[in-house]
Amino acid sequence: MVGGKVSNGVAGAIRVLHVDDDPGLADLAAEFLERADDRITVETATDAEEGCARLDERRFDCVVSDYDMPGRNGIDFLEDVRERDPNLPFILFTGKGSEEIASEAISAGVTDYLQKETGTDQYAVLANRVANAVEHDRSRRRVERSERRLREIIDALPHLLYVVTEDGTYSMANESLARFHDTTVEEIEGARLEAVLGSDGAAWFREHLQTVLETGEPKQLPAMPLSASDDDDVHVFETRLFPYTFSETDTRTVLGIAVDVTERKEREERLNALVERFESLQVAARKLVRTDDREEIARILAETLDEVFEYPHTVVRYYDDGLLRPVVITEAVREEMGERPAYRVGEGLPGEVFETGEPRRFDDLSDRDDGIDRGGHRSAMYLPIGSHGTLTVGEAESGAFDESDQGLVETLLHHAEAVLDQLDQQAALECQNERLEEVISLVSHDLRNPLNVAAGSLELVVETGDLEHLDTAAQAHERMRELIEDVLALAREGDPVGEHEPVSIPAVVEACWRNVDTAEATLRVETERAIRADRSRLRHLLENLFRNAAEHGSAGGQPSADDASERVDTGVTVTVGDLEDDAGFYVADDGPGIPPDERERVFESGYSTATRGTGFGLAIVRRIAAAHGWEVAVTDSEAGGARFEITGVEFAE
């Protein structure tokens, strides 16, 4: 069977195959896995043979399998899976745990090992293991794609490029080197110097190889005449060797790049630039991997382009709240053109590149009439940084960039994209775990009292036969329903908001006021502005503020006609208006207000001064505001009541 959710369209969707000979347990696990992580969709099978058939029919992101099954056990099934895909995440989830089984599973290449326990909490752990395994596998695949792209760039170089270990073995070679020797890359990689250069050429090369390894310094080799075979013409190569770490092993290697200067000596400068860029890209990639700050990643990109590629005119934009906003503008750009604009998706060249995901390179922009001030720049490259933003590079001269330039910059951006993806995934998992812990804490604490009341009332009905106790039980159940609804709302409102759109404040305020039981309260709207927001989430925010004012606020009242010392409650007045200097908007009332020492506590989950309140309303307000990137604070209104100020909003014209 297939789990209830459809994975199509879910960002980062994870398709899981769960193999267990107990259909009931398999269905239960599928249900709880899909509840624990809405990206997960589970398909089940009852034995290894059926599991293999499913794998042959469609692609899965992870396999979860029991160990003790009829026919082929979980380890046998793992071996079948590894024959199909050596890297597919495989988690052994079994009630039969032992060191022997664990050792056998590890030897067979299992990704993770988890022993079944009682209760449903184990499925949250399993869902987390599945998500981690899949994200690790996807990160590995992204790195492999980046390495393939780098390999394509290396093979596209017109010069002979290779890496040689200290014992004289080729560990890497490019297509140009293979073509020169009339062989293949596969034949060269793993071969000794003597097999490629001959005994004399190998002896000459080894001398310089040892010098580079001993000194740790690059070396320019003397011009070397070389031919691929006795019948070929002799070519003269100028070669540079660099100490180079090719892998995670301790083996010392050198990177060599040889230029055929018999006909192309003019390319010597180009060679040096490519070498420096090649090395510096590795340095920049290591810097990117070590940082966990998004803005620092943007700065590393700009600095690398300036120092390595000599491209001082760059702008890095990140996508945020519907806009591609400049994060880094280099000084060269700022001095020549000033601040750079933000773009909506599809707007301008950065917006078009971000929307399509396809880079664009221009040799001459002087004839492009789009109203954008590009200073004296004629050449430009616009490149996407995955789903995170864009990079713009400009130069004054025409035709400043070619395919090789673009390819090297894209390689750098692939590293940045992988790190940004990982940061987003880590942040999402941390946020999800925090919200899960908060919900568990709230449910376990706040539901205990009404549960006890309901249970006690029902016991009294059984003991006494007095049905009036059912009213008390019904009230307790209603209280539990309210708590559960608010806890679920609190958990949901922390999710990222949807697409921002222009929303009229007066219109949405009137609609929200009609949806809230405001009793005798009065509404005043003193704004005509519109803001950019997720309309549905904004309505939840306003409805909670109105409900809070109606439940907690009380107008000071007016003196009665008979006795001025007696005051009559006329109901609270709620006012919605603009903050000064376009800072945002406010919702105020003329009730008793909130004491200064309680103004921060009112936003805590479960805090309430009302006997019937759940205490989640204002916590939901703050969470919705944070999801938009806004801030909410409480102060005194002009009438002495409470005034909630929402700042950081973007007004729509």
mmCIF file of N, CA and C in Angstrom, residues 120-195:
data_model
loop_
_atom_site.group_PDB
_atom_site.id
_atom_site.type_symbol
_atom_site.label_atom_id
_atom_site.label_comp_id
_atom_site.label_asym_id
_atom_site.label_seq_id
_atom_site.Cartn_x
_atom_site.Cartn_y
_atom_site.Cartn_z
ATOM 1 N N THR A 120 5.008 4.934 20.271
ATOM 2 C CA THR A 120 5.083 5.592 18.955
ATOM 3 C C THR A 120 6.191 6.622 18.851
ATOM 4 N N ASP A 121 6.849 6.954 19.986
ATOM 5 C CA ASP A 121 7.924 7.953 19.917
ATOM 6 C C ASP A 121 9.061 7.491 19.016
ATOM 7 N N GLN A 122 9.231 6.158 18.893
ATOM 8 C CA GLN A 122 10.325 5.634 18.080
ATOM 9 C C GLN A 122 10.202 6.050 16.616
ATOM 10 N N TYR A 123 8.947 6.321 16.164
ATOM 11 C CA TYR A 123 8.794 6.671 14.751
ATOM 12 C C TYR A 123 9.289 8.080 14.457
ATOM 13 N N ALA A 124 9.228 8.982 15.446
ATOM 14 C CA ALA A 124 9.822 10.301 15.264
ATOM 15 C C ALA A 124 11.332 10.164 15.110
ATOM 16 N N VAL A 125 11.941 9.263 15.926
ATOM 17 C CA VAL A 125 13.376 9.010 15.802
ATOM 18 C C VAL A 125 13.687 8.405 14.438
ATOM 19 N N LEU A 126 12.862 7.425 14.023
ATOM 20 C CA LEU A 126 13.076 6.793 12.720
ATOM 21 C C LEU A 126 12.941 7.809 11.598
ATOM 22 N N ALA A 127 11.921 8.690 11.676
ATOM 23 C CA ALA A 127 11.730 9.712 10.641
ATOM 24 C C ALA A 127 12.940 10.632 10.568
ATOM 25 N N ASN A 128 13.499 10.975 11.725
ATOM 26 C CA ASN A 128 14.684 11.829 11.749
ATOM 27 C C ASN A 128 15.881 11.116 11.126
ATOM 28 N N ARG A 129 16.031 9.804 11.428
ATOM 29 C CA ARG A 129 17.138 9.031 10.826
ATOM 30 C C ARG A 129 16.971 8.962 9.301
ATOM 31 N N VAL A 130 15.725 8.750 8.860
ATOM 32 C CA VAL A 130 15.460 8.680 7.416
ATOM 33 C C VAL A 130 15.821 10.004 6.753
ATOM 34 N N ALA A 131 15.334 11.119 7.345
ATOM 35 C CA ALA A 131 15.598 12.439 6.764
ATOM 36 C C ALA A 131 17.094 12.724 6.719
ATOM 37 N N ASN A 132 17.806 12.406 7.811
ATOM 38 C CA ASN A 132 19.248 12.648 7.836
ATOM 39 C C ASN A 132 19.966 11.813 6.784
ATOM 40 N N ALA A 133 19.573 10.538 6.660
ATOM 41 C CA ALA A 133 20.230 9.664 5.682
ATOM 42 C C ALA A 133 19.997 10.162 4.266
ATOM 43 N N VAL A 134 18.764 10.578 3.972
ATOM 44 C CA VAL A 134 18.434 11.045 2.620
ATOM 45 C C VAL A 134 19.149 12.359 2.318
ATOM 46 N N GLU A 135 19.157 13.284 3.295
ATOM 47 C CA GLU A 135 19.825 14.560 3.065
ATOM 48 C C GLU A 135 21.324 14.345 2.864
ATOM 49 N N HIS A 136 21.915 13.425 3.628
ATOM 50 C CA HIS A 136 23.333 13.125 3.438
ATOM 51 C C HIS A 136 23.575 12.565 2.044
ATOM 52 N N ASP A 137 22.703 11.663 1.593
ATOM 53 C CA ASP A 137 22.848 11.082 0.258
ATOM 54 C C ASP A 137 22.693 12.146 -0.815
ATOM 55 N N ARG A 138 21.724 13.052 -0.627
ATOM 56 C CA ARG A 138 21.529 14.117 -1.621
ATOM 57 C C ARG A 138 22.698 15.085 -1.643
ATOM 58 N N SER A 139 23.250 15.385 -0.462
ATOM 59 C CA SER A 139 24.433 16.241 -0.414
ATOM 60 C C SER A 139 25.595 15.579 -1.149
ATOM 61 N N ARG A 140 25.728 14.241 -0.929
ATOM 62 C CA ARG A 140 26.795 13.516 -1.630
ATOM 63 C C ARG A 140 26.607 13.590 -3.137
ATOM 64 N N ARG A 141 25.357 13.449 -3.576
ATOM 65 C CA ARG A 141 25.096 13.504 -5.018
ATOM 66 C C ARG A 141 25.402 14.893 -5.578
ATOM 67 N N ARG A 142 25.067 15.944 -4.778
ATOM 68 C CA ARG A 142 25.380 17.294 -5.247
ATOM 69 C C ARG A 142 26.880 17.487 -5.391
ATOM 70 N N VAL A 143 27.638 16.961 -4.406
ATOM 71 C CA VAL A 143 29.088 17.068 -4.493
ATOM 72 C C VAL A 143 29.606 16.311 -5.711
ATOM 73 N N GLU A 144 29.030 15.129 -5.970
ATOM 74 C CA GLU A 144 29.455 14.357 -7.136
ATOM 75 C C GLU A 144 29.163 15.112 -8.430
ATOM 76 N N ARG A 145 27.968 15.770 -8.477
ATOM 77 C CA ARG A 145 27.660 16.568 -9.671
ATOM 78 C C ARG A 145 28.661 17.710 -9.837
ATOM 79 N N SER A 146 29.002 18.329 -8.703
ATOM 80 C CA SER A 146 29.973 19.415 -8.765
ATOM 81 C C SER A 146 31.330 18.899 -9.239
ATOM 82 N N GLU A 147 31.713 17.715 -8.744
ATOM 83 C CA GLU A 147 32.986 17.134 -9.161
ATOM 84 C C GLU A 147 32.966 16.761 -10.642
ATOM 85 N N ARG A 148 31.802 16.268 -11.102
ATOM 86 C CA ARG A 148 31.703 15.958 -12.536
ATOM 87 C C ARG A 148 31.837 17.223 -13.370
ATOM 88 N N ARG A 149 31.211 18.308 -12.868
ATOM 89 C CA ARG A 149 31.297 19.577 -13.589
ATOM 90 C C ARG A 149 32.740 20.068 -13.622
ATOM 91 N N LEU A 150 33.419 19.925 -12.485
ATOM 92 C CA LEU A 150 34.819 20.318 -12.441
ATOM 93 C C LEU A 150 35.646 19.463 -13.392
ATOM 94 N N ARG A 151 35.288 18.160 -13.458
ATOM 95 C CA ARG A 151 36.014 17.268 -14.367
ATOM 96 C C ARG A 151 35.790 17.692 -15.821
ATOM 97 N N GLU A 152 34.583 18.096 -16.139
ATOM 98 C CA GLU A 152 34.293 18.564 -17.494
ATOM 99 C C GLU A 152 35.137 19.789 -17.838
ATOM 100 N N ILE A 153 35.271 20.684 -16.845
ATOM 101 C CA ILE A 153 36.081 21.887 -17.086
ATOM 102 C C ILE A 153 37.541 21.510 -17.302
ATOM 103 N N ILE A 154 38.029 20.582 -16.455
ATOM 104 C CA ILE A 154 39.424 20.145 -16.593
ATOM 105 C C ILE A 154 39.663 19.520 -17.966
ATOM 106 N N ASP A 155 38.716 18.669 -18.390
ATOM 107 C CA ASP A 155 38.880 18.001 -19.687
ATOM 108 C C ASP A 155 38.741 18.965 -20.854
ATOM 109 N N ALA A 156 38.052 20.113 -20.602
ATOM 110 C CA ALA A 156 37.878 21.093 -21.679
ATOM 111 C C ALA A 156 39.108 21.981 -21.858
ATOM 112 N N LEU A 157 40.030 21.961 -20.889
ATOM 113 C CA LEU A 157 41.234 22.794 -21.004
ATOM 114 C C LEU A 157 42.081 22.328 -22.189
ATOM 115 N N PRO A 158 42.649 23.273 -22.925
ATOM 116 C CA PRO A 158 43.468 22.883 -24.089
ATOM 117 C C PRO A 158 44.861 22.396 -23.692
ATOM 118 N N HIS A 159 45.256 22.592 -22.424
ATOM 119 C CA HIS A 159 46.603 22.229 -21.979
ATOM 120 C C HIS A 159 46.604 20.852 -21.331
ATOM 121 N N LEU A 160 47.775 20.309 -21.202
ATOM 122 C CA LEU A 160 47.926 19.004 -20.574
ATOM 123 C C LEU A 160 47.927 19.184 -19.058
ATOM 124 N N LEU A 161 46.963 18.570 -18.409
ATOM 125 C CA LEU A 161 46.839 18.705 -16.954
ATOM 126 C C LEU A 161 46.863 17.319 -16.328
ATOM 127 N N TYR A 162 47.596 17.192 -15.226
ATOM 128 C CA TYR A 162 47.718 15.883 -14.588
ATOM 129 C C TYR A 162 48.120 16.070 -13.138
ATOM 130 N N VAL A 163 47.903 15.019 -12.354
ATOM 131 C CA VAL A 163 48.375 14.957 -10.970
ATOM 132 C C VAL A 163 49.199 13.682 -10.842
ATOM 133 N N VAL A 164 50.408 13.809 -10.277
ATOM 134 C CA VAL A 164 51.325 12.683 -10.144
ATOM 135 C C VAL A 164 51.683 12.518 -8.667
ATOM 136 N N THR A 165 51.625 11.280 -8.171
ATOM 137 C CA THR A 165 51.966 11.006 -6.776
ATOM 138 C C THR A 165 53.479 10.945 -6.610
ATOM 139 N N GLU A 166 53.923 10.926 -5.346
ATOM 140 C CA GLU A 166 55.360 10.956 -5.072
ATOM 141 C C GLU A 166 56.083 9.713 -5.583
ATOM 142 N N ASP A 167 55.356 8.600 -5.815
ATOM 143 C CA ASP A 167 56.031 7.411 -6.348
ATOM 144 C C ASP A 167 55.999 7.364 -7.876
ATOM 145 N N GLY A 168 55.525 8.470 -8.504
ATOM 146 C CA GLY A 168 55.559 8.544 -9.959
ATOM 147 C C GLY A 168 54.375 7.910 -10.653
ATOM 148 N N THR A 169 53.215 7.901 -10.014
ATOM 149 C CA THR A 169 52.000 7.338 -10.609
ATOM 150 C C THR A 169 51.028 8.461 -10.955
ATOM 151 N N TYR A 170 50.448 8.383 -12.160
ATOM 152 C CA TYR A 170 49.433 9.366 -12.540
ATOM 153 C C TYR A 170 48.127 9.044 -11.796
ATOM 154 N N SER A 171 47.678 9.964 -10.937
ATOM 155 C CA SER A 171 46.393 9.763 -10.261
ATOM 156 C C SER A 171 45.270 10.519 -10.960
ATOM 157 N N MET A 172 45.620 11.448 -11.841
ATOM 158 C CA MET A 172 44.609 12.154 -12.624
ATOM 159 C C MET A 172 45.245 12.660 -13.905
ATOM 160 N N ALA A 173 44.456 12.636 -14.981
ATOM 161 C CA ALA A 173 44.913 13.174 -16.267
ATOM 162 C C ALA A 173 43.701 13.712 -17.008
ATOM 163 N N ASN A 174 43.917 14.708 -17.857
ATOM 164 C CA ASN A 174 42.780 15.232 -18.619
ATOM 165 C C ASN A 174 42.818 14.722 -20.059
ATOM 166 N N GLU A 175 41.762 15.064 -20.798
ATOM 167 C CA GLU A 175 41.620 14.545 -22.165
ATOM 168 C C GLU A 175 42.736 15.053 -23.079
ATOM 169 N N SER A 176 43.209 16.285 -22.864
ATOM 170 C CA SER A 176 44.272 16.823 -23.719
ATOM 171 C C SER A 176 45.545 15.990 -23.605
ATOM 172 N N LEU A 177 45.875 15.586 -22.383
ATOM 173 C CA LEU A 177 47.057 14.743 -22.192
ATOM 174 C C LEU A 177 46.855 13.392 -22.866
ATOM 175 N N ALA A 178 45.652 12.828 -22.730
ATOM 176 C CA ALA A 178 45.387 11.526 -23.342
ATOM 177 C C ALA A 178 45.455 11.609 -24.869
ATOM 178 N N ARG A 179 44.882 12.690 -25.432
ATOM 179 C CA ARG A 179 44.928 12.831 -26.898
ATOM 180 C C ARG A 179 46.362 12.979 -27.395
ATOM 181 N N PHE A 180 47.173 13.724 -26.665
ATOM 182 C CA PHE A 180 48.558 13.916 -27.101
ATOM 183 C C PHE A 180 49.303 12.587 -27.172
ATOM 184 N N HIS A 181 49.062 11.726 -26.194
ATOM 185 C CA HIS A 181 49.742 10.425 -26.173
ATOM 186 C C HIS A 181 48.955 9.358 -26.934
ATOM 187 N N ASP A 182 47.894 9.772 -27.630
ATOM 188 C CA ASP A 182 47.097 8.858 -28.457
ATOM 189 C C ASP A 182 46.588 7.664 -27.633
ATOM 190 N N THR A 183 46.055 7.971 -26.453
ATOM 191 C CA THR A 183 45.519 6.914 -25.595
ATOM 192 C C THR A 183 44.285 7.471 -24.890
ATOM 193 N N THR A 184 43.917 6.872 -23.804
ATOM 194 C CA THR A 184 42.735 7.313 -23.065
ATOM 195 C C THR A 184 43.128 7.745 -21.657
ATOM 196 N N VAL A 185 42.252 8.522 -21.039
ATOM 197 C CA VAL A 185 42.474 8.944 -19.663
ATOM 198 C C VAL A 185 42.581 7.724 -18.753
ATOM 199 N N GLU A 186 41.737 6.712 -19.008
ATOM 200 C CA GLU A 186 41.737 5.508 -18.175
ATOM 201 C C GLU A 186 43.075 4.776 -18.248
ATOM 202 N N GLU A 187 43.706 4.795 -19.411
ATOM 203 C CA GLU A 187 44.991 4.121 -19.560
ATOM 204 C C GLU A 187 46.102 4.864 -18.830
ATOM 205 N N ILE A 188 46.007 6.217 -18.802
ATOM 206 C CA ILE A 188 47.064 7.003 -18.148
ATOM 207 C C ILE A 188 46.913 6.965 -16.637
ATOM 208 N N GLU A 189 45.693 7.165 -16.140
ATOM 209 C CA GLU A 189 45.476 7.188 -14.699
ATOM 210 C C GLU A 189 45.782 5.807 -14.114
ATOM 211 N N GLY A 190 46.717 5.776 -13.195
ATOM 212 C CA GLY A 190 47.190 4.520 -12.611
ATOM 213 C C GLY A 190 48.493 4.031 -13.216
ATOM 214 N N ALA A 191 48.906 4.654 -14.347
ATOM 215 C CA ALA A 191 50.163 4.244 -14.988
ATOM 216 C C ALA A 191 51.342 4.977 -14.355
ATOM 217 N N ARG A 192 52.568 4.411 -14.512
ATOM 218 C CA ARG A 192 53.781 5.052 -14.013
ATOM 219 C C ARG A 192 54.333 6.012 -15.061
ATOM 220 N N LEU A 193 55.189 6.924 -14.586
ATOM 221 C CA LEU A 193 55.783 7.918 -15.496
ATOM 222 C C LEU A 193 56.512 7.250 -16.660
ATOM 223 N N GLU A 194 57.212 6.156 -16.388
ATOM 224 C CA GLU A 194 57.988 5.479 -17.434
ATOM 225 C C GLU A 194 57.092 4.995 -18.568
ATOM 226 N N ALA A 195 55.865 4.560 -18.236
ATOM 227 C CA ALA A 195 54.973 4.032 -19.265
ATOM 228 C C ALA A 195 54.463 5.132 -20.181
#
